[in-house]
Short mmCIF file of C-alpha atoms in Angstrom, two decimals:
data_model
loop_
_atom_site.label_atom_id
_atom_site.label_comp_id
_atom_site.label_asym_id
_atom_site.label_seq_id
_atom_site.Cartn_x
_atom_site.Cartn_y
_atom_site.Cartn_z
CA MET A 1 -1.88 -20.86 -0.32
CA ASN A 2 -0.38 -23.30 2.29
CA LYS A 3 0.35 -21.76 5.71
CA TYR A 4 2.58 -23.07 8.44
CA ILE A 5 3.72 -21.94 11.82
CA VAL A 6 7.25 -23.39 12.35
CA VAL A 7 8.25 -23.96 15.91
CA ASN A 8 10.95 -25.91 17.78
CA HIS A 9 8.55 -27.91 19.73
CA PRO A 10 4.74 -28.01 18.52
CA GLU A 11 3.70 -29.86 21.61
CA LYS A 12 4.58 -26.73 23.71
CA TRP A 13 2.76 -24.29 21.34
CA HIS A 14 -0.23 -22.82 23.21
CA PHE A 15 -2.06 -21.08 20.42
CA SER A 16 -4.72 -22.69 18.10
CA ILE A 17 -4.80 -20.74 14.82
CA GLU A 18 -7.63 -21.50 12.22
CA ASN A 19 -6.31 -22.74 8.88
CA ILE A 20 -2.63 -22.71 9.70
CA LYS A 21 -0.87 -25.83 10.60
CA VAL A 22 1.92 -25.83 13.36
CA ILE A 23 4.98 -28.03 12.64
CA SER A 24 8.40 -28.60 13.93
CA SER A 25 11.50 -26.85 12.51
CA GLN A 26 12.99 -30.41 12.07
CA GLU A 27 10.01 -31.50 10.03
CA TYR A 28 10.21 -28.50 7.84
CA LEU A 29 13.95 -28.85 7.35
CA THR A 30 14.07 -32.54 6.80
CA ASN A 31 10.78 -33.82 5.25
CA PRO A 32 11.08 -33.96 1.49
CA GLU A 33 7.36 -33.10 1.10
CA PHE A 34 8.10 -29.44 2.15
CA SER A 35 10.96 -29.16 -0.39
CA LEU A 36 8.42 -29.98 -3.19
CA LEU A 37 5.59 -27.73 -1.83
CA LYS A 38 4.59 -24.85 -4.01
CA ASN A 39 3.10 -21.60 -2.80
CA ALA A 40 3.58 -21.73 0.97
CA ARG A 41 3.78 -19.02 3.58
CA ILE A 42 6.03 -19.88 6.57
CA PHE A 43 5.84 -18.09 9.86
CA ASN A 44 9.04 -18.88 11.58
CA LEU A 45 8.57 -18.82 15.27
CA CYS A 46 11.70 -20.71 16.29
CA LYS A 47 13.41 -19.81 19.66
CA ASP A 48 16.73 -18.86 18.09
CA TYR A 49 17.71 -17.23 14.66
CA SER A 50 21.40 -17.03 15.28
CA TYR A 51 23.58 -17.94 12.23
CA GLN A 52 23.26 -21.71 11.23
CA SER A 53 20.68 -22.35 13.96
CA LYS A 54 17.42 -24.13 13.02
CA GLY A 55 15.49 -20.87 13.00
CA TYR A 56 18.07 -19.32 10.68
CA TYR A 57 17.86 -22.38 8.33
CA VAL A 58 14.10 -22.48 8.43
CA SER A 59 13.90 -18.95 6.86
CA LEU A 60 16.98 -19.55 4.51
CA LEU A 61 15.49 -22.77 3.03
CA ALA A 62 12.00 -21.21 2.75
CA GLU A 63 13.44 -18.62 0.41
CA ALA A 64 15.46 -21.29 -1.53
CA ARG A 65 12.28 -23.32 -1.91
CA GLY A 66 10.32 -20.19 -3.13
CA HIS A 67 8.20 -20.10 -0.08
CA LEU A 68 7.29 -16.75 1.67
CA ALA A 69 9.08 -16.51 5.04
CA ILE A 70 8.39 -14.30 8.09
CA PRO A 71 10.87 -13.25 9.12
CA THR A 72 13.16 -13.38 6.07
CA VAL A 73 16.89 -14.09 6.36
CA LYS A 74 17.40 -10.25 5.73
CA ASN A 75 15.23 -9.45 8.81
CA ILE A 76 17.20 -11.82 10.81
CA VAL A 77 20.47 -10.39 9.71
CA ASP A 78 19.15 -6.88 10.32
CA LEU A 79 18.40 -7.85 13.81
CA LYS A 80 21.96 -8.81 14.47
CA ALA A 81 23.42 -5.58 13.13
CA LEU A 82 23.37 -3.11 16.23
CA LYS A 83 24.55 -0.34 14.01
CA LEU A 84 21.68 -0.86 11.66
CA VAL A 85 19.25 -1.21 14.63
CA ARG A 86 20.38 2.14 15.95
CA ILE A 87 19.99 3.80 12.59
CA VAL A 88 16.60 2.50 12.24
CA SER A 89 15.67 3.49 15.89
CA ASP A 90 16.98 6.91 15.13
CA GLU A 91 14.16 7.32 12.50
CA PHE A 92 11.61 7.16 15.06
CA ASP A 93 13.61 8.70 18.04
CA ASP A 94 10.72 10.99 18.87
CA VAL A 95 8.35 8.22 19.26
CA ILE A 96 10.92 6.49 21.58
CA GLN A 97 11.54 9.47 23.78
CA GLN A 98 7.64 10.40 23.98
CA SER A 99 6.70 6.83 24.67
CA LEU A 100 9.30 6.28 27.54
CA LYS A 101 9.36 9.75 29.02
CA ASN A 102 7.60 8.90 32.33
CA ILE A 103 9.88 5.85 33.11
CA LYS A 104 11.87 6.52 36.20
CA SER A 105 14.52 3.74 36.01
CA GLN A 106 17.66 3.74 33.64
CA GLU A 107 16.59 0.64 31.82
CA PHE A 108 13.47 -0.50 30.08
CA THR A 109 12.43 -3.62 28.33
CA LEU A 110 9.65 -3.76 25.68
CA SER A 111 8.28 -7.05 24.63
CA ILE A 112 6.50 -6.94 21.24
CA TYR A 113 4.19 -9.85 20.51
CA PHE A 114 2.89 -9.95 16.94
CA GLY A 115 3.39 -6.28 16.76
CA GLN A 116 1.72 -5.26 20.00
CA ASN A 117 2.56 -4.81 23.67
CA VAL A 118 0.23 -5.79 26.56
CA ALA A 119 0.38 -1.87 27.60
CA GLN A 120 -1.78 0.21 25.27
CA LYS A 121 0.69 3.26 25.81
CA TYR A 122 3.39 1.38 23.96
CA LYS A 123 1.13 0.33 21.00
CA GLU A 124 2.74 2.97 18.54
CA LEU A 125 6.37 2.13 19.53
CA SER A 126 5.71 -1.72 19.43
CA ALA A 127 4.15 -1.31 15.69
CA LEU A 128 7.12 0.79 14.53
CA PHE A 129 9.64 -1.87 15.70
CA TYR A 130 7.64 -4.67 14.21
CA LYS A 131 7.15 -2.83 10.90
CA HIS A 132 11.00 -2.49 10.56
CA PHE A 133 12.00 -6.00 11.67
CA GLN A 134 9.00 -8.16 10.91
CA VAL A 135 9.90 -10.53 13.86
CA PRO A 136 6.58 -11.88 15.43
CA LEU A 137 8.13 -12.28 18.88
CA LEU A 138 10.72 -9.49 19.75
CA ARG A 139 12.22 -7.99 22.83
CA VAL A 140 13.95 -4.57 22.85
CA LYS A 141 16.05 -3.32 25.64
CA PHE A 142 16.57 0.51 26.14
CA ASN A 143 18.92 2.52 28.57
CA PHE A 144 18.91 6.02 29.52
CA ASN A 145 21.80 8.17 29.28
CA THR A 146 20.69 11.90 28.62
CA LYS A 147 18.06 10.27 26.42
CA TRP A 148 16.64 6.71 25.70
CA ASN A 149 18.78 4.54 23.49
CA VAL A 150 18.23 1.13 22.04
CA GLN A 151 20.70 -1.31 23.72
CA ASN A 152 19.60 -4.32 21.80
CA ILE A 153 16.93 -6.10 20.05
CA ARG A 154 16.44 -9.86 19.84
CA ALA A 155 13.85 -12.43 18.88
CA ILE A 156 12.44 -14.35 21.80
CA SER A 157 10.88 -17.80 21.83
CA GLU A 158 7.37 -18.72 23.28
CA SER A 159 9.00 -20.04 26.41
CA GLU A 160 10.20 -16.61 27.31
CA ILE A 161 6.79 -15.08 27.38
CA PRO A 162 5.92 -14.52 31.02
CA THR A 163 2.65 -16.26 32.22
CA GLU A 164 0.84 -13.04 33.07
CA HIS A 165 1.28 -12.04 29.40
CA MET A 166 -0.14 -15.31 27.98
CA GLU A 167 -3.68 -14.41 27.65
CA SER A 168 -2.79 -11.04 25.92
CA VAL A 169 -0.45 -12.78 23.46
CA ARG A 170 -3.22 -15.45 22.62
CA ILE A 171 -5.40 -12.47 21.65
CA PHE A 172 -2.62 -10.80 19.63
CA ALA A 173 -1.79 -14.02 17.86
CA ASN A 174 -5.40 -14.50 16.79
CA GLN A 175 -5.65 -10.95 15.62
CA TYR A 176 -2.44 -11.37 13.69
CA PHE A 177 -3.55 -14.42 11.96
CA SER A 178 -7.37 -13.69 11.99
CA LYS A 179 -9.65 -13.84 9.06
CA LYS A 180 -12.97 -12.37 9.46
CA ARG A 181 -15.56 -14.63 7.70
CA TYR A 182 -18.68 -13.21 5.81
CA ASP A 183 -22.18 -14.60 5.65
CA THR A 184 -21.43 -16.24 2.39
CA PRO A 185 -20.51 -19.91 2.39
CA LYS A 186 -16.98 -20.45 3.69
CA LEU A 187 -14.36 -21.67 1.39
CA THR A 188 -12.66 -24.87 2.61
CA LYS A 189 -9.49 -23.92 0.95
CA SER A 190 -8.94 -20.65 -1.03
CA ASP A 191 -6.13 -20.21 -3.50
CA PHE A 192 -4.81 -17.01 -1.48
CA ASP A 193 -6.16 -14.54 1.03
CA LEU A 194 -6.48 -11.05 -0.12
CA ALA A 195 -6.55 -7.92 1.97
CA ILE A 196 -8.44 -4.99 0.50
CA LEU A 197 -7.21 -1.76 2.08
CA VAL A 198 -10.25 0.72 2.72
CA ASN A 199 -10.14 3.94 4.72
CA PRO A 200 -13.69 4.51 6.12
CA ASN A 201 -12.84 8.27 6.50
CA ASP A 202 -11.50 8.68 2.88
CA PRO A 203 -12.92 12.00 1.46
CA ALA A 204 -12.72 10.65 -2.10
CA PRO A 205 -12.52 6.76 -2.04
CA PRO A 206 -11.35 5.16 -5.30
CA SER A 207 -14.01 2.46 -5.06
CA ASN A 208 -17.65 2.96 -3.69
CA ALA A 209 -19.06 0.39 -1.28
CA LYS A 210 -20.88 -1.56 -3.92
CA ALA A 211 -17.71 -1.96 -5.68
CA ILE A 212 -15.92 -3.29 -2.65
CA LYS A 213 -18.78 -5.84 -2.15
CA LYS A 214 -18.47 -6.76 -5.82
CA PHE A 215 -14.63 -7.32 -5.47
CA ILE A 216 -15.51 -9.70 -2.56
CA GLU A 217 -18.16 -11.51 -4.52
CA VAL A 218 -16.15 -12.01 -7.57
CA ALA A 219 -13.02 -13.01 -5.54
CA GLU A 220 -15.02 -15.78 -3.92
CA LYS A 221 -16.08 -17.27 -7.39
CA MET A 222 -12.41 -17.19 -8.35
CA ASN A 223 -11.59 -19.26 -5.08
CA ILE A 224 -9.90 -16.16 -3.53
CA TYR A 225 -10.63 -15.37 0.13
CA ALA A 226 -10.96 -11.57 0.28
CA GLU A 227 -11.44 -9.30 3.47
CA VAL A 228 -11.62 -5.55 3.92
CA ILE A 229 -8.80 -4.17 6.21
CA GLU A 230 -8.30 -0.61 7.57
CA PRO A 231 -5.33 1.59 8.18
CA LYS A 232 -5.29 0.39 11.76
CA ASP A 233 -4.68 -3.29 10.65
CA LEU A 234 -1.01 -2.90 9.51
CA SER A 235 0.16 -5.62 11.92
CA ARG A 236 -2.36 -8.05 10.43
CA LEU A 237 -1.04 -7.64 6.87
CA SER A 238 1.53 -10.30 7.13
CA SER A 239 -1.22 -13.11 7.40
CA PHE A 240 -2.57 -12.33 3.92
CA ASP A 241 -1.01 -13.30 0.49
CA ALA A 242 -2.06 -10.20 -1.42
CA LEU A 243 -2.89 -6.54 -0.94
CA PHE A 244 -5.27 -4.45 -3.00
CA ILE A 245 -5.32 -0.77 -2.15
CA ARG A 246 -8.57 0.90 -2.32
CA GLN A 247 -7.92 4.09 -0.41
CA SER A 248 -6.48 7.36 -1.59
CA THR A 249 -2.81 6.87 -2.01
CA GLU A 250 -0.33 9.51 -0.83
CA VAL A 251 3.48 9.03 0.00
CA ASN A 252 2.68 10.26 3.56
CA ASN A 253 -0.44 8.20 4.35
CA GLU A 254 -1.06 4.70 5.37
CA ALA A 255 -1.39 3.42 1.89
CA TYR A 256 2.19 3.84 1.18
CA ALA A 257 3.26 2.26 4.34
CA PHE A 258 1.07 -0.87 3.65
CA ALA A 259 2.55 -1.12 0.09
CA ARG A 260 6.08 -0.93 1.45
CA LYS A 261 5.36 -3.51 4.16
CA ALA A 262 3.60 -5.78 1.64
CA GLN A 263 6.69 -5.50 -0.58
CA GLN A 264 9.02 -6.28 2.31
CA ASP A 265 6.97 -9.35 2.97
CA GLY A 266 6.75 -10.72 -0.46
CA ILE A 267 3.09 -10.05 -0.53
CA ALA A 268 1.61 -9.57 -3.95
CA ILE A 269 0.38 -5.88 -4.43
CA ILE A 270 -1.62 -3.53 -6.47
CA ASP A 271 -0.26 -0.86 -6.40
CA TYR A 272 3.57 -1.02 -6.07
CA PRO A 273 5.13 1.54 -3.79
CA ASP A 274 7.24 2.90 -6.77
CA ALA A 275 4.09 3.54 -8.54
CA ILE A 276 2.60 5.43 -5.65
CA LEU A 277 5.86 7.53 -5.47
CA LYS A 278 5.93 8.27 -9.06
CA CYS A 279 2.20 9.03 -9.77
CA CYS A 280 1.67 10.92 -6.51
CA ASN A 281 4.22 13.37 -7.72
CA LYS A 282 3.21 15.79 -10.60
CA VAL A 283 6.72 17.05 -10.95
CA TYR A 284 7.93 13.47 -11.64
CA MET A 285 5.14 12.84 -13.96
CA ALA A 286 5.69 16.15 -16.07
CA GLU A 287 9.35 15.24 -16.59
CA ALA A 288 8.65 11.57 -17.44
CA LEU A 289 5.93 12.41 -20.02
CA ASN A 290 8.24 15.12 -21.56
CA ASN A 291 11.33 12.72 -21.79
CA ALA A 292 9.28 10.12 -23.41
CA ASN A 293 7.79 12.65 -25.92
CA ILE A 294 4.29 12.21 -24.91
CA ALA A 295 2.09 15.15 -25.60
CA THR A 296 0.77 17.12 -22.67
CA PRO A 297 -0.69 20.72 -22.31
CA LYS A 298 2.27 23.06 -22.23
CA THR A 299 3.82 22.42 -18.71
CA VAL A 300 6.35 24.32 -16.66
CA ILE A 301 7.91 23.32 -13.32
CA VAL A 302 7.56 26.27 -11.23
CA HIS A 303 9.99 27.45 -8.52
CA LYS A 304 10.88 30.78 -6.90
CA ASN A 305 13.42 31.65 -9.63
CA ASN A 306 11.15 31.26 -12.56
CA LYS A 307 7.83 32.00 -11.31
CA ASN A 308 7.75 35.38 -13.06
CA GLU A 309 8.50 33.97 -16.41
CA VAL A 310 6.04 31.11 -16.46
CA LEU A 311 2.96 32.87 -17.95
CA LYS A 312 4.88 33.74 -21.08
CA GLU A 313 4.94 29.96 -21.69
CA VAL A 314 1.46 28.77 -20.50
CA GLY A 315 -0.59 31.80 -20.88
CA LEU A 316 -3.84 32.61 -18.99
CA PRO A 317 -5.90 31.20 -17.75
CA CYS A 318 -3.58 28.48 -16.38
CA VAL A 319 -3.80 25.43 -14.12
CA LEU A 320 -1.55 25.11 -11.00
CA LYS A 321 -1.03 21.76 -9.43
CA ALA A 322 0.69 20.78 -6.08
CA PRO A 323 3.16 18.05 -6.57
CA ASP A 324 1.04 15.55 -4.60
CA SER A 325 -2.44 16.57 -5.56
CA THR A 326 -5.13 13.76 -5.97
CA PHE A 327 -8.67 13.66 -7.05
CA SER A 328 -8.51 17.47 -8.05
CA PHE A 329 -7.44 18.50 -4.56
CA GLY A 330 -4.61 20.86 -4.66
CA VAL A 331 -5.38 21.75 -8.33
CA LYS A 332 -6.39 25.49 -9.01
CA LYS A 333 -7.10 27.63 -11.85
CA ALA A 334 -5.57 31.26 -12.30
CA LYS A 335 -7.54 33.52 -14.42
CA THR A 336 -5.58 36.68 -13.85
CA GLU A 337 -1.97 37.54 -13.46
CA GLU A 338 -2.68 38.74 -9.88
CA GLU A 339 -4.50 35.53 -9.01
CA TYR A 340 -1.67 33.46 -10.46
CA HIS A 341 0.99 35.22 -8.28
CA ASP A 342 -1.26 34.87 -5.16
CA LEU A 343 -1.79 31.08 -5.83
CA VAL A 344 1.87 30.43 -6.69
CA SER A 345 3.16 32.29 -3.61
CA GLY A 346 0.95 30.14 -1.24
CA MET A 347 1.77 26.90 -3.00
CA LEU A 348 5.41 27.48 -3.02
CA LYS A 349 5.35 27.83 0.80
CA GLU A 350 4.19 24.05 0.89
CA SER A 351 6.64 22.70 -1.88
CA ASP A 352 9.76 24.05 -3.51
CA LEU A 353 8.43 23.04 -6.99
CA ILE A 354 4.79 23.00 -8.33
CA ILE A 355 3.39 22.55 -11.74
CA ALA A 356 1.84 25.12 -14.23
CA GLN A 357 -0.28 23.99 -17.22
CA GLU A 358 -1.84 25.62 -19.99
CA PHE A 359 -5.59 25.51 -19.54
CA CYS A 360 -7.25 23.10 -22.11
CA PRO A 361 -11.03 23.20 -21.82
CA SER A 362 -12.91 20.20 -23.08
CA ASP A 363 -16.32 18.66 -22.54
CA TYR A 364 -14.91 15.44 -21.23
CA ASP A 365 -11.62 13.52 -20.34
CA TRP A 366 -10.92 9.99 -21.57
CA ARG A 367 -9.94 7.60 -18.82
CA ILE A 368 -8.43 4.37 -20.00
CA GLY A 369 -7.98 1.64 -17.40
CA ILE A 370 -4.80 -0.40 -17.79
CA ILE A 371 -3.74 -3.31 -15.64
CA ASP A 372 -0.16 -4.86 -16.41
CA ASP A 373 -0.04 -3.26 -19.83
CA LYS A 374 -3.59 -4.37 -20.85
CA PRO A 375 -6.52 -1.92 -21.35
CA PHE A 376 -9.46 -3.19 -19.42
CA PHE A 377 -12.00 -0.46 -19.25
CA ALA A 378 -12.66 2.91 -21.14
CA CYS A 379 -14.64 5.86 -19.96
CA LYS A 380 -15.51 9.31 -21.06
CA TYR A 381 -15.68 11.59 -17.72
CA TYR A 382 -17.61 14.74 -18.34
CA MET A 383 -16.89 18.04 -16.50
CA ALA A 384 -18.93 18.62 -13.36
CA LYS A 385 -21.90 21.06 -13.61
CA ASP A 386 -20.72 24.62 -14.36
CA HIS A 387 -17.10 23.57 -13.61
CA TRP A 388 -13.90 23.22 -15.49
CA GLN A 389 -12.84 19.88 -13.90
CA ILE A 390 -14.53 16.52 -13.56
CA TYR A 391 -14.58 16.99 -9.74
CA ASN A 392 -15.96 20.19 -8.10
CA TRP A 393 -15.36 19.80 -4.23
CA ASP A 394 -16.83 23.19 -3.67
CA ALA A 395 -20.28 22.38 -5.20
CA LYS A 396 -23.17 23.22 -2.89
CA LYS A 397 -25.04 20.03 -3.65
CA LYS A 398 -23.30 16.55 -3.54
CA ASP A 399 -24.85 15.48 -6.81
CA ASP A 400 -23.15 18.46 -8.47
CA GLN A 401 -19.63 17.32 -7.20
CA ASP A 402 -18.64 15.22 -10.21
CA GLY A 403 -19.87 15.05 -13.88
CA ASN A 404 -21.48 12.19 -15.78
CA ALA A 405 -19.56 9.42 -17.29
CA ASP A 406 -19.91 7.15 -20.29
CA CYS A 407 -18.38 3.70 -20.36
CA LEU A 408 -17.54 1.98 -23.49
CA ALA A 409 -15.77 -0.88 -25.29
CA ILE A 410 -12.10 -0.72 -25.69
CA GLU A 411 -12.66 -1.26 -29.56
CA GLU A 412 -14.53 1.97 -29.63
CA VAL A 413 -11.69 4.04 -28.24
CA PRO A 414 -9.57 5.78 -31.08
CA LYS A 415 -6.25 3.96 -31.60
CA VAL A 416 -4.25 7.12 -31.07
CA ILE A 417 -5.86 7.38 -27.57
CA LEU A 418 -5.29 3.75 -26.72
CA ASP A 419 -1.68 3.81 -27.74
CA MET A 420 -0.95 7.02 -25.88
CA ALA A 421 -2.47 5.54 -22.71
CA LEU A 422 -0.44 2.35 -23.03
CA LYS A 423 2.69 4.20 -23.63
CA SER A 424 2.15 6.33 -20.64
CA ALA A 425 1.39 3.48 -18.33
CA ARG A 426 4.57 1.84 -19.33
CA LEU A 427 6.57 4.68 -17.94
CA MET A 428 5.45 3.74 -14.49
CA GLY A 429 5.94 -0.07 -14.61
CA LYS A 430 3.50 -2.78 -13.99
CA GLY A 431 0.32 -1.94 -12.14
CA LEU A 432 -3.25 -0.52 -12.24
CA TYR A 433 -3.25 2.92 -13.83
CA GLY A 434 -6.03 5.27 -15.14
CA ILE A 435 -4.64 7.45 -17.88
CA ASP A 436 -6.59 10.79 -18.43
CA ILE A 437 -6.30 12.13 -21.84
CA LYS A 438 -7.79 15.27 -23.36
CA VAL A 439 -8.48 15.91 -26.98
CA VAL A 440 -8.07 19.53 -27.97
CA ASN A 441 -8.25 20.64 -31.60
CA ASP A 442 -8.05 17.08 -32.51
CA LYS A 443 -4.77 16.69 -30.64
CA PRO A 444 -4.66 14.11 -27.81
CA MET A 445 -2.81 15.00 -24.71
CA VAL A 446 -1.94 13.21 -21.38
CA ILE A 447 -3.47 15.10 -18.39
CA GLU A 448 -2.64 12.60 -15.69
CA ILE A 449 -1.43 9.18 -14.91
CA ASN A 450 -3.38 7.79 -11.79
CA ASP A 451 -1.82 4.91 -9.88
CA ASN A 452 -5.04 4.29 -7.90
CA PRO A 453 -7.89 4.92 -10.48
CA ASN A 454 -11.60 4.87 -9.59
CA ILE A 455 -13.21 1.45 -9.92
CA ASP A 456 -16.83 2.29 -9.02
CA PHE A 457 -19.79 0.07 -9.26
CA GLY A 458 -22.07 1.45 -12.01
CA VAL A 459 -19.39 3.67 -13.65
CA GLU A 460 -16.16 1.88 -14.80
CA ASP A 461 -17.82 -1.47 -14.88
CA ARG A 462 -20.89 -0.44 -16.84
CA HIS A 463 -19.69 -1.96 -20.00
CA TYR A 464 -17.68 -4.97 -19.02
CA GLY A 465 -19.37 -5.80 -15.65
CA ASP A 466 -17.71 -8.41 -13.62
CA LEU A 467 -14.73 -8.64 -16.05
CA VAL A 468 -13.38 -5.39 -14.72
CA TYR A 469 -13.12 -7.07 -11.29
CA THR A 470 -11.86 -10.31 -12.64
CA GLU A 471 -8.90 -8.71 -14.49
CA ILE A 472 -7.62 -7.09 -11.34
CA LEU A 473 -8.05 -10.24 -9.10
CA SER A 474 -6.29 -12.23 -11.90
CA ALA A 475 -3.28 -9.83 -11.99
CA LEU A 476 -2.80 -10.44 -8.28
CA LYS A 477 -3.12 -14.05 -8.79
CA ASN A 478 -0.31 -13.85 -11.45
CA ARG A 479 1.88 -11.84 -9.15
CA LEU A 480 1.72 -14.65 -6.63
CA THR A 481 2.31 -17.38 -9.21
CA ASN A 482 5.25 -15.68 -10.73
CA HIS A 483 6.50 -14.23 -7.20
CA GLU A 484 6.34 -10.60 -8.36
#
């Protein structure tokens, strides 16, 4: 993907960024070459974004040409709407008050350069404003009247950066646009740059280290530059064209924030924020599967008013699930009525609604991997040793935490299982899904729709090998080509 930094006067631009060309706003607006250009990302750093200025038109024409602009016209308009600015700043009022509590004067100006400030203590506050407004060079004015309030927010030009800040800004700019290079031969020009989000502290990562390495190797063969990023790298996300989330997804963790920011920036994503929202909530999933007439174990949405009636429906033993349980965390089995009431009481303190399901024992679960309505791997996951789930986090030995798995050809999967998996995935929209299906008494039932299924080296890729990685990378490529 072609990348350009657009400024008013390139000769005054101080920062040298690898693989990104600096051009003038006049050239971008008037040179016919740019109106014909396909697949471009435009970093608009003009000194003025006011209505009908060159800076405004750079972002406006970028969108008209199908280029991806930062900031977008919407970001620019949001910046001008003080009412909206105040609403947004109210969302993180606690951070504002905490960050500025030791300032003695009645006024304070925060300069945000590529999502950062020269003072470490304002790092969180700077990142929040950048996340919402997506403007690379930003200045926020606060005043104090019983508490700190936002007075105004505006974009600034390079010429407004104080000399003593320039060295820090040079570092921030290089971090923002940076690409780490691996020992493999450097691609002279990749089709696009892919960020793979991995949390090194993830207790149950959806891809093991060998799989991440394999994604990077296969990407290189496909002329894609891939780099692993971590949750701390949110401010750098804008320098990539695509994001592949390989950390556990929850609505209140970094994965969702990355997906939302990628969506705002027009970055290709797997998986979409909507998919995370839907799949991470078992209450939504139960209702959606029921409305689509897809067979599941007997399922009841439990709340304080019906908790005493539930066992008549699902029986004992039963499975209880927290709405946002992932990788078998927050999933409990109640064997007795007393155990059921103890578990439900505790779980309803955390959430107004939880899920109760009839217990359906089986030797294995089917897992059908689906990318954009296409099945691309199939596994049988066997239960963990002496346990009723495929994961047993309480196992004393690490080797006993999960069961064995078989990987087989799609053609070997019974048609009824495949059809059920595809129908379930379509409820969630396009994306990468792992559909878990049990067969009990010859009856298939959907147990789970996972938005962030495991792709582990040596497990899900055992039958199809590199093709599993190629399918996902191709889906990201299609999103970029079709601007999805």
